[in-house]
PDB file of C-alpha atoms in Angstrom:
ATOM      1  CA  MET P   1      17.606   8.517  -3.866  1.00  0.00           C
ATOM      2  CA  SER P   2      17.870   9.008  -0.118  1.00  0.00           C
ATOM      3  CA  THR P   3      15.178   8.235   2.422  1.00  0.00           C
ATOM      4  CA  ARG P   4      15.447  11.143   4.866  1.00  0.00           C
ATOM      5  CA  ALA P   5      14.260  11.003   8.435  1.00  0.00           C
ATOM      6  CA  GLN P   6      14.329  12.887  11.694  1.00  0.00           C
ATOM      7  CA  VAL P   7      14.697  11.234  15.090  1.00  0.00           C
ATOM      8  CA  ARG P   8      13.211  13.144  18.011  1.00  0.00           C
ATOM      9  CA  PHE P   9      13.494  12.431  21.724  1.00  0.00           C
ATOM     10  CA  ALA P  10      10.454  13.051  23.922  1.00  0.00           C
ATOM     11  CA  THR P  11       9.795  12.517  27.618  1.00  0.00           C
ATOM     12  CA  ARG P  12       7.099  10.027  28.539  1.00  0.00           C
ATOM     13  CA  GLU P  13       4.379  11.979  30.333  1.00  0.00           C
ATOM     14  CA  ASP P  14       0.896  11.091  31.513  1.00  0.00           C
ATOM     15  CA  GLY P  15      -1.761  12.091  28.987  1.00  0.00           C
ATOM     16  CA  VAL P  16       0.618  12.296  25.988  1.00  0.00           C
ATOM     17  CA  SER P  17      -0.173   9.738  23.280  1.00  0.00           C
ATOM     18  CA  PHE P  18       2.602   7.810  21.557  1.00  0.00           C
ATOM     19  CA  SER P  19       0.611   7.894  18.301  1.00  0.00           C
ATOM     20  CA  GLU P  20       0.530  11.709  18.033  1.00  0.00           C
ATOM     21  CA  HIS P  21       3.333  14.237  17.562  1.00  0.00           C
ATOM     22  CA  PRO P  22       4.191  15.680  20.993  1.00  0.00           C
ATOM     23  CA  GLU P  23       4.416  19.434  21.467  1.00  0.00           C
ATOM     24  CA  LYS P  24       7.672  19.169  23.429  1.00  0.00           C
ATOM     25  CA  ILE P  25      10.843  17.358  22.336  1.00  0.00           C
ATOM     26  CA  ASN P  26      14.244  17.243  24.041  1.00  0.00           C
ATOM     27  CA  ALA P  27      16.612  16.645  21.100  1.00  0.00           C
ATOM     28  CA  GLN P  28      16.480  15.724  17.429  1.00  0.00           C
ATOM     29  CA  PHE P  29      18.807  14.219  14.843  1.00  0.00           C
ATOM     30  CA  TYR P  30      18.710  14.270  11.039  1.00  0.00           C
ATOM     31  CA  VAL P  31      19.425  11.107   9.046  1.00  0.00           C
ATOM     32  CA  HIS P  32      20.012  11.643   5.312  1.00  0.00           C
ATOM     33  CA  SER P  33      19.607   8.078   4.021  1.00  0.00           C
ATOM     34  CA  ASP P  34      18.081   4.693   4.888  1.00  0.00           C
ATOM     35  CA  GLY P  35      15.437   6.330   7.102  1.00  0.00           C
ATOM     36  CA  TYR P  36      12.794   3.663   6.423  1.00  0.00           C
ATOM     37  CA  PRO P  37      11.653   1.380   9.316  1.00  0.00           C
ATOM     38  CA  GLU P  38      13.552  -1.680   8.014  1.00  0.00           C
ATOM     39  CA  GLY P  39      16.769   0.405   8.090  1.00  0.00           C
ATOM     40  CA  LEU P  40      16.799   3.228  10.637  1.00  0.00           C
ATOM     41  CA  GLY P  41      13.931   1.779  12.690  1.00  0.00           C
ATOM     42  CA  LEU P  42      15.863  -1.428  13.265  1.00  0.00           C
ATOM     43  CA  ASP P  43      19.084   0.519  13.925  1.00  0.00           C
ATOM     44  CA  ILE P  44      17.294   2.459  16.682  1.00  0.00           C
ATOM     45  CA  ALA P  45      15.784  -0.673  18.212  1.00  0.00           C
ATOM     46  CA  ASP P  46      19.112  -2.540  17.989  1.00  0.00           C
ATOM     47  CA  SER P  47      20.965   0.389  19.591  1.00  0.00           C
ATOM     48  CA  PHE P  48      19.301  -0.397  22.902  1.00  0.00           C
ATOM     49  CA  SER P  49      21.430  -3.543  23.065  1.00  0.00           C
ATOM     50  CA  CYS P  50      24.696  -2.255  21.497  1.00  0.00           C
ATOM     51  CA  GLY P  51      24.494   1.427  22.475  1.00  0.00           C
ATOM     52  CA  LYS P  52      25.430   3.310  19.287  1.00  0.00           C
ATOM     53  CA  ILE P  53      24.257   4.472  15.844  1.00  0.00           C
ATOM     54  CA  SER P  54      26.504   6.006  13.188  1.00  0.00           C
ATOM     55  CA  GLY P  55      25.579   8.629  10.586  1.00  0.00           C
ATOM     56  CA  TRP P  56      23.406  10.912  12.738  1.00  0.00           C
ATOM     57  CA  GLU P  57      23.669  14.712  12.714  1.00  0.00           C
ATOM     58  CA  ILE P  58      22.571  16.570  15.855  1.00  0.00           C
ATOM     59  CA  GLU P  59      20.169  19.450  15.093  1.00  0.00           C
ATOM     60  CA  LEU P  60      18.667  22.451  16.792  1.00  0.00           C
ATOM     61  CA  LEU P  61      15.179  21.710  18.130  1.00  0.00           C
ATOM     62  CA  ASP P  62      13.471  24.148  15.756  1.00  0.00           C
ATOM     63  CA  THR P  63      15.106  22.815  12.545  1.00  0.00           C
ATOM     64  CA  LYS P  64      12.523  21.981   9.882  1.00  0.00           C
ATOM     65  CA  HIS P  65      13.012  19.850   6.763  1.00  0.00           C
ATOM     66  CA  GLY P  66      10.764  19.889   3.706  1.00  0.00           C
ATOM     67  CA  ASP P  67      11.841  16.511   2.400  1.00  0.00           C
ATOM     68  CA  LEU P  68      11.434  14.066   5.295  1.00  0.00           C
ATOM     69  CA  GLU P  69       9.839  10.709   4.662  1.00  0.00           C
ATOM     70  CA  TYR P  70       9.780   9.473   8.260  1.00  0.00           C
ATOM     71  CA  ILE P  71       9.795  10.996  11.747  1.00  0.00           C
ATOM     72  CA  TYR P  72      10.727   8.824  14.719  1.00  0.00           C
ATOM     73  CA  TYR P  73      10.057   9.564  18.382  1.00  0.00           C
ATOM     74  CA  ILE P  74      11.954   7.842  21.168  1.00  0.00           C
ATOM     75  CA  TRP P  75       9.929   8.090  24.380  1.00  0.00           C
ATOM     76  CA  GLN P  76      11.771   7.734  27.665  1.00  0.00           C
ATOM     77  CA  ALA P  77      11.288   8.364  31.373  1.00  0.00           C
ATOM     78  CA  LYS P  78      13.269   7.145  34.341  1.00  0.00           C
ATOM     79  CA  GLY P  79      11.870   3.864  35.654  1.00  0.00           C
ATOM     80  CA  LYS P  80       9.690   3.241  32.563  1.00  0.00           C
ATOM     81  CA  SER P  81      10.312   1.202  29.422  1.00  0.00           C
ATOM     82  CA  THR P  82      11.365   2.976  26.226  1.00  0.00           C
ATOM     83  CA  TRP P  83       8.826   3.225  23.398  1.00  0.00           C
ATOM     84  CA  ILE P  84       9.297   4.202  19.748  1.00  0.00           C
ATOM     85  CA  SER P  85       6.773   5.871  17.411  1.00  0.00           C
ATOM     86  CA  ILE P  86       7.227   6.053  13.630  1.00  0.00           C
ATOM     87  CA  PHE P  87       5.335   8.522  11.437  1.00  0.00           C
ATOM     88  CA  GLU P  88       5.339   8.329   7.630  1.00  0.00           C
ATOM     89  CA  VAL P  89       5.233  11.794   6.020  1.00  0.00           C
ATOM     90  CA  THR P  90       3.399  12.251   2.710  1.00  0.00           C
ATOM     91  CA  TYR P  91       3.592  15.164   0.280  1.00  0.00           C
ATOM     92  CA  ALA P  92       1.221  16.522  -2.326  1.00  0.00           C
ATOM     93  CA  ASN P  93       2.213  18.154  -5.636  1.00  0.00           C
ATOM     94  CA  ASP P  94       1.115  21.710  -6.315  1.00  0.00           C
ATOM     95  CA  ASP P  95       1.633  23.659  -9.517  1.00  0.00           C
ATOM     96  CA  CYS P  96       2.788  27.216  -8.846  1.00  0.00           C
ATOM     97  CA  GLU P  97       0.172  29.631 -10.178  1.00  0.00           C
ATOM     98  CA  CYS P  98       2.860  32.160 -11.154  1.00  0.00           C
ATOM     99  CA  CYS P  99       5.436  30.024 -12.975  1.00  0.00           C
ATOM    100  CA  GLY P 100       3.774  26.619 -13.414  1.00  0.00           C
ATOM    101  CA  MET P 101       6.628  24.731 -11.692  1.00  0.00           C
ATOM    102  CA  VAL P 102       5.766  21.712  -9.588  1.00  0.00           C
ATOM    103  CA  ARG P 103       6.382  22.229  -5.872  1.00  0.00           C
ATOM    104  CA  TYR P 104       5.832  19.929  -2.962  1.00  0.00           C
ATOM    105  CA  ARG P 105       3.979  20.661   0.232  1.00  0.00           C
ATOM    106  CA  LYS P 106       3.765  18.497   3.292  1.00  0.00           C
ATOM    107  CA  ASP P 107       0.346  16.892   3.235  1.00  0.00           C
ATOM    108  CA  GLU P 108       0.127  14.864   6.437  1.00  0.00           C
ATOM    109  CA  SER P 109       1.887  12.324   8.572  1.00  0.00           C
ATOM    110  CA  LYS P 110       0.480   8.998   9.618  1.00  0.00           C
ATOM    111  CA  CYS P 111       1.591   6.949  12.620  1.00  0.00           C
ATOM    112  CA  ILE P 112       2.675   3.533  11.278  1.00  0.00           C
ATOM    113  CA  PHE P 113       4.265   2.016  14.411  1.00  0.00           C
ATOM    114  CA  VAL P 114       4.085   2.386  18.197  1.00  0.00           C
ATOM    115  CA  GLY P 115       5.831  -0.018  20.536  1.00  0.00           C
ATOM    116  CA  GLU P 116       8.890  -1.078  22.472  1.00  0.00           C
ATOM    117  CA  PRO P 117      12.189  -1.747  20.615  1.00  0.00           C
ATOM    118  CA  ASP P 118      11.723  -5.538  20.576  1.00  0.00           C
ATOM    119  CA  LYS P 119       8.319  -5.158  18.881  1.00  0.00           C
ATOM    120  CA  LEU P 120       9.866  -2.951  16.193  1.00  0.00           C
ATOM    121  CA  ILE P 121      12.505  -5.639  15.593  1.00  0.00           C
ATOM    122  CA  GLU P 122       9.766  -8.285  15.310  1.00  0.00           C
ATOM    123  CA  LYS P 123       7.815  -6.195  12.782  1.00  0.00           C
ATOM    124  CA  TYR P 124      10.673  -4.982  10.560  1.00  0.00           C
ATOM    125  CA  ASP P 125      13.412  -7.597  11.100  1.00  0.00           C
ATOM    126  CA  ARG P 126      15.846  -7.625   8.155  1.00  0.00           C
ATOM    127  CA  GLU P 127      16.709 -11.303   8.485  1.00  0.00           C
TER     128      GLU P 127
END
């Protein structure tokens, strides 16, 4: 089973919290597998030293997915350090009143990490 994730790029602005979803994003990518912090999170943090990540699909800014498990934000502004936020998305089961089939609805997302790339590496290091 795949661990799906979305990576969103946001501009660091005064008054915008890293631990909340921002209203404005600049770009987003979809990652179909290995989206958990020990996989994709470390790939993102490591990319700041090697400069590339494979397996990303660029998306339109208004693309929505109903099966994401993680959402990442990469916060940048000229002259400031880069920060990363990770949100874990949870879903609740609902039984359809008409046909009785189980369907999933997005329940909530919880911020599980905020920090600079080196702190993410310290927390989720695969070694």
